[in-house]
Amino acid sequence: MRPPARPSFKARLRAFFRPPRTLSVTKTGRTYLVVTFGVGLGALNTGNNLLYLLLGLLLSMVVVSGVLSERCLRDLTVRRVGADAAFAREPFAYRWAVSRKTGHGFALTFSEDLSPLTGTGKLGHLPAGREHIVRADLAAPHRGPLRLSGVRVTTTWPLGLFAKTRVFPLDGMLLVYPRRGYACNEPGPAERGPRGEAGSPRHLDGTGDVAGLRELGVNEDARRVHWLKSAAAGRLLKVEREREERRVWKLALESGLTGDALERRCEELAAQAHQLLDGGNEVGLQLPERALRPSAGASQERRILQALAWVGFEDADVGAEREAA
Amino acid sequence: MRHPLRLRLLLRDLAAGSAFGAMAVSGQLPLWALGVFFTALVLALFNVRLVARHSRLSALGLLVAAVLLGLQLTSGAMNAVVAACSFAGLIAAQRMLSTPDAAAEGQTHLTGLLMVAGGAALSGDMTYALCLIAFGVLASLALALGVVEAAVPDGEPVPVRAVMRPLSAGLAFAVTGAVAFFVLFPRLNWAMVGPRSAPGLGAVSSAGYSNTVRLGGAGTIKGNPRVVLRALLTPDPGTDALDAYWVGRTYDTFDGLEWSNVVGAQQTERQITLRPASDTLLHQRIELLPAYGARTLIALETPSRLGNAMAHTPTGTRTSPVQLQGGGEVRFTVTAPSYTYEAYSLPPDARAGLSSALLEAEKDQLLALPTRLDPRLAQLAARVLQGEKEPLAAARRLASFLQRDYAYTLDQEGTSADPLSDFLFVRKAGHCEHFATALTLMLRTQGIGARLATGFFGGTRVDGGYLVRAGDAHAWTHVLVPGRGFVTVDATPPSHRSSQGPVLLEKLLAIYEAVEARWRNSVVDYSFRDQFELASALVRPPRPPPGARESAAPSRLPPPRAWATAAVIAFLVWRVGRLASRWTGRAPVLEATRFLDRVDAALQKAHVPRFEHETLEDLTTRLAREGHPLALALTPLTRRYLEARFGGRALREGEAEHLLATLRRALDAEAERRAAKPASQTSPTARAS
């Protein structure tokens, strides 16, 4: 039996002080308010009725702005579609689905509330009765799981004087993979061993059956050039043969790494894994607290990236599970 | 780079044009500023961004313009408000012709706002209101489209139609709110600085009421249909077209080119008496409108008393003393766009007599002739009169001669060193000033005293009063008749005495003037007193109808409009209360949730926590089913929590504390019971051992 879940004191304090709508004045709005104040002073000073009329119109427009923006944010339903893959420090595609039952929404800007994700998604017009997918290019500053508490929807409709924001509470989590960079070090020797009688067309650069011909790349072994075909084609062609033995790399993350060293190592491991898996090899990963068995393919790369993304955040995982419970 | 929406730019430029129009209707902006702005507007509407590649050069041009305006301002040639408004117009023009980016957009709208505010200081014209509304609508549409356009992804269309509908409703709401604010907001006037207001476009600009009248100088106003004067006459003549002279001032000295007076200002009073009153005075309640543009009081011939003047300035209405000038002119001492005053005149057939204020110097001037008068003038007069010496008969004979042999024309091409000889012997055509001057001078050559009078002729009946237009401006002759005083003799052909403007235009303008009169009364002159009267009128008991018996006691109950107003206010208060309760409705929910948290904390502390996904109600049910002693304490507490959380019955002040105290007592009792139970179980065991 577990005790009932309860948000932290900080979260409760933040929720207590957060108003249901936040309103900020835009640059245009600041100028507008200054002019309105000046017109008000002029009206009071001169008693000029036309200035009173103008002041009334300016103040009414402020009220209209508030009412229309409120109508714009009311009756909205937002759900998070999320991202296919989010890598640290580079833009990734992110989506929200938004709909409303009645009325229209204009100039809506979407972002994740209280998260380090940067970037916004924009929607010009949201008619009633249809769900729209809002796309955004977001960026995360670092690797790891990001707790998402809600979606901020902001509108400057109708006059761009004020930006009214409503936060839709929506718990979630976004796992940010390590940054995609370059691997400076070699992954080390592969574990070799027979693969069996059958070759695999996905395992190339071996000595088995001919799998095909392709142009010789830069710094590639010239002994693999098929001279006859190259002479016919007029350019250097390389013979690709199936590899009958398997090459397995077991990448390892050293224990005891923290901070920037851990980040760099995770990025390097991710890059090495990507290169090796792209070459048709099998890659496994040894982490201080867990291990991934060697395997090949895109799904293995996803598993490796997920494992690397969680390194150093295991406590957060447990905490999240606890809070979820 | 994304191309801005063309419609939005058009709306923005038109909004700026409307804002500039709000200032331009005052007629105070210099012509070059008008020219520059409207050229820029036309170019911008055709999407010609002339200074897009020369922004620095155009900014330099703005700097030069600012310096020039500053010089004009310091030299006193230009009003500060006018200079500021002109400069705002130039900035708007420069921004409209620049690259349409976000900064230019914002600055164009800002200058538009400033121009509208400047227009309010410069003009009281009704066209200002039209420009203001046009600016509000166009600028709002442009801003709204800009906001939506910024959020629409590249390549996708901007939903213009979808934007229009909610925005139109919002604008209608804003206009209603502006009117409500205008009517209800207490009218304050600190009056620290008061700008000078202007008569607006089409002003007569003194209509010859300067200290001198140059012959032929004011002929073009004859076609101006603007209403300059509105009068209520008592007794009412009842005719549709008034055949009367409205005199402003007279001139006694002519130097061959200009008419002037020998006597200057004399006295300043609240009311000036020019002639002794009689029993049959014609009372006039006169309103001089901004198009009049001068400070001379106008009255029907022959004015006896003028005064009780009120000047309607932008800073409010105040009493204006009047000052007697030479030539019988009475002038306001306060400068204002419009005035109201009272005048009393002798009826046309009454014996006016000589004005008591007419000085000897003025009497001597009635026979004075210019030093270089063409001798043919006297010969012509003598030939026409053929020995007639009686002043009135001579004047009428000369007037008939002029009307018969001379043509009326407003064409005043070229300047002449001797305009009178030119009129009489060369062109043989002229306007009212030529006719009146010729008659006056011809009479003087024959030893008959006469002077030039200027004012208006005619009057069109509208709404029980009479309107006089700028085109009715006129000049005629006062002949000094012994024993009768000055008698009006008009040498101008009768068909050309009144306004020469197109009839259709005059009718249209009459409608416009009627609307503008309402605008002026309801908006421009709206004051705290009007607000007070409006509030009083709402609660004042209804008056008995004219046919009701006097014995019937008047009702002490407020009128239906008061009840209706009270109902509207009550509805508004109710709505606001509903909104406020919805807004503050979070508080009871939060209170109940906090209460639940405290209950949870207490239960957890006592090791009686809730299971996962178990509500407080479920917990209470479970404990009751198990026969737990705490169930008794939890049951009322749970019921009260549910009422507070979902039933709309908020916890009262201190109620949560009371319930929690009950729970704590129950928990303590349970703890004691548990502590006592092992002890009681130990004893038998001990006894057994």
XYZ file of C-alpha atoms in Angstrom, chain A residues 40-229:
190
model
C -6.440 60.947 -20.880
C -4.251 63.649 -19.416
C -5.008 65.896 -22.368
C -8.729 65.304 -21.970
C -8.630 66.066 -18.259
C -6.474 69.106 -18.825
C -8.372 70.697 -21.660
C -11.845 69.312 -21.105
C -11.930 68.794 -24.864
C -14.864 66.504 -25.495
C -13.320 65.038 -28.606
C -10.379 63.900 -26.539
C -12.833 62.307 -24.116
C -14.431 60.552 -27.052
C -11.050 59.348 -28.265
C -10.108 58.261 -24.760
C -13.351 56.318 -24.499
C -12.612 54.583 -27.777
C -9.062 53.712 -26.747
C -10.184 52.312 -23.395
C -13.029 50.410 -25.030
C -10.562 48.841 -27.420
C -8.569 47.615 -24.424
C -11.705 45.995 -23.025
C -12.601 44.548 -26.416
C -9.100 43.187 -26.725
C -9.466 41.405 -23.382
C -12.883 39.992 -24.193
C -11.957 38.753 -27.669
C -8.710 37.168 -26.514
C -10.568 35.450 -23.680
C -13.141 34.090 -26.118
C -10.257 32.930 -28.243
C -8.742 30.862 -25.424
C -11.994 29.497 -24.080
C -13.362 26.081 -25.091
C -10.012 24.887 -26.330
C -8.986 21.258 -26.108
C -5.296 20.566 -26.366
C -3.487 17.294 -26.446
C 0.155 16.569 -26.900
C 1.154 14.552 -29.953
C 4.821 14.882 -29.183
C 7.990 14.257 -31.155
C 9.346 11.245 -33.045
C 12.798 11.755 -31.682
C 14.193 14.668 -29.748
C 17.927 15.214 -29.747
C 19.588 17.662 -27.429
C 20.694 21.053 -28.761
C 19.195 20.671 -32.184
C 15.706 21.445 -33.451
C 13.248 18.604 -33.542
C 9.711 18.451 -34.831
C 7.046 18.601 -32.159
C 3.269 18.558 -32.451
C 0.184 19.431 -30.492
C -3.396 18.667 -31.471
C -5.909 21.390 -30.743
C -9.629 21.706 -31.295
C -12.630 23.651 -30.090
C -16.332 23.026 -30.050
C -17.611 26.510 -30.763
C -16.293 29.830 -31.957
C -13.013 30.696 -33.574
C -9.494 30.923 -32.343
C -6.954 33.248 -33.883
C -3.217 33.751 -33.691
C -2.546 30.966 -31.192
C 0.985 30.257 -30.075
C 1.803 26.944 -28.409
C 4.678 26.054 -26.138
C 5.453 23.725 -23.276
C 4.895 25.293 -19.880
C 7.655 25.353 -17.288
C 10.066 23.373 -19.402
C 13.471 24.256 -20.838
C 12.225 23.522 -24.335
C 12.588 26.505 -26.614
C 10.492 27.234 -29.678
C 6.835 27.728 -30.344
C 4.171 26.461 -32.673
C 1.775 28.866 -34.308
C -1.740 28.580 -35.590
C -3.379 31.443 -37.468
C -6.985 30.323 -37.373
C -8.745 27.552 -35.536
C -12.326 27.017 -36.674
C -14.715 25.013 -34.554
C -15.284 21.297 -34.969
C -11.958 20.232 -36.426
C -8.788 19.085 -34.785
C -5.679 20.836 -36.022
C -2.145 19.668 -35.672
C 0.205 22.467 -34.703
C 3.807 21.887 -35.596
C 6.807 23.477 -34.011
C 10.570 23.198 -34.124
C 11.607 22.889 -30.505
C 15.039 22.558 -29.024
C 16.119 21.000 -25.746
C 19.230 22.287 -24.005
C 20.355 18.942 -22.636
C 19.880 15.206 -22.751
C 17.546 13.335 -20.441
C 13.926 13.051 -19.474
C 11.986 16.299 -19.368
C 8.924 16.540 -17.205
C 6.107 18.315 -19.043
C 3.428 19.818 -16.860
C 1.231 21.676 -19.319
C 0.828 23.385 -22.620
C 0.889 27.153 -22.803
C -1.456 28.660 -25.351
C -0.926 32.342 -25.992
C -2.772 34.746 -28.236
C -2.220 38.380 -29.118
C -5.550 38.526 -30.898
C -7.143 40.897 -31.792
C -4.886 43.950 -31.869
C -1.543 42.644 -30.723
C -1.592 44.914 -27.684
C -1.645 42.197 -25.032
C -0.523 38.586 -25.013
C -2.973 36.489 -23.030
C -1.821 33.045 -21.989
C -3.695 30.050 -20.714
C -1.943 26.953 -19.400
C -3.607 23.614 -20.049
C -2.416 21.185 -17.362
C -1.169 18.142 -19.212
C 1.397 15.905 -17.540
C 3.857 14.134 -19.728
C 7.460 13.309 -20.300
C 9.789 13.903 -23.201
C 12.955 11.889 -23.417
C 15.704 13.878 -25.049
C 18.388 11.795 -26.689
C 22.063 12.767 -26.589
C 23.174 15.304 -29.121
C 24.025 13.905 -32.525
C 27.659 14.701 -33.044
C 30.846 13.138 -34.311
C 32.671 10.197 -32.807
C 36.283 11.215 -32.279
C 37.487 7.861 -31.008
C 37.383 4.441 -32.597
C 34.840 2.060 -31.075
C 37.537 -0.527 -30.560
C 37.805 -4.025 -31.994
C 34.727 -5.945 -32.880
C 33.878 -9.311 -31.479
C 34.194 -11.638 -34.447
C 32.688 -15.005 -34.927
C 31.062 -17.186 -37.575
C 27.639 -16.234 -38.615
C 26.749 -19.505 -40.178
C 26.360 -20.633 -43.727
C 23.988 -17.991 -44.871
C 25.320 -14.563 -45.556
C 23.339 -11.506 -44.957
C 23.066 -8.800 -47.573
C 22.934 -6.331 -44.698
C 26.349 -7.387 -43.519
C 28.744 -6.199 -46.160
C 32.471 -5.719 -46.483
C 33.165 -9.375 -46.110
C 34.614 -12.071 -48.353
C 31.431 -13.931 -49.351
C 29.216 -13.645 -52.382
C 29.189 -10.547 -54.480
C 26.494 -8.273 -53.199
C 26.969 -5.493 -55.752
C 29.122 -2.811 -57.157
C 29.385 0.769 -56.055
C 31.687 3.659 -56.623
C 34.833 3.647 -54.592
C 34.665 6.136 -51.782
C 37.380 8.345 -50.470
C 40.005 6.537 -48.373
C 38.542 3.145 -49.210
C 40.647 0.128 -49.861
C 41.835 0.106 -53.487
C 42.260 -3.675 -53.409
C 38.513 -4.002 -53.645
C 38.350 -2.234 -57.004
C 36.810 -4.300 -59.808
C 39.162 -3.235 -62.547
C 37.290 -4.749 -65.453
C 34.012 -3.074 -64.584
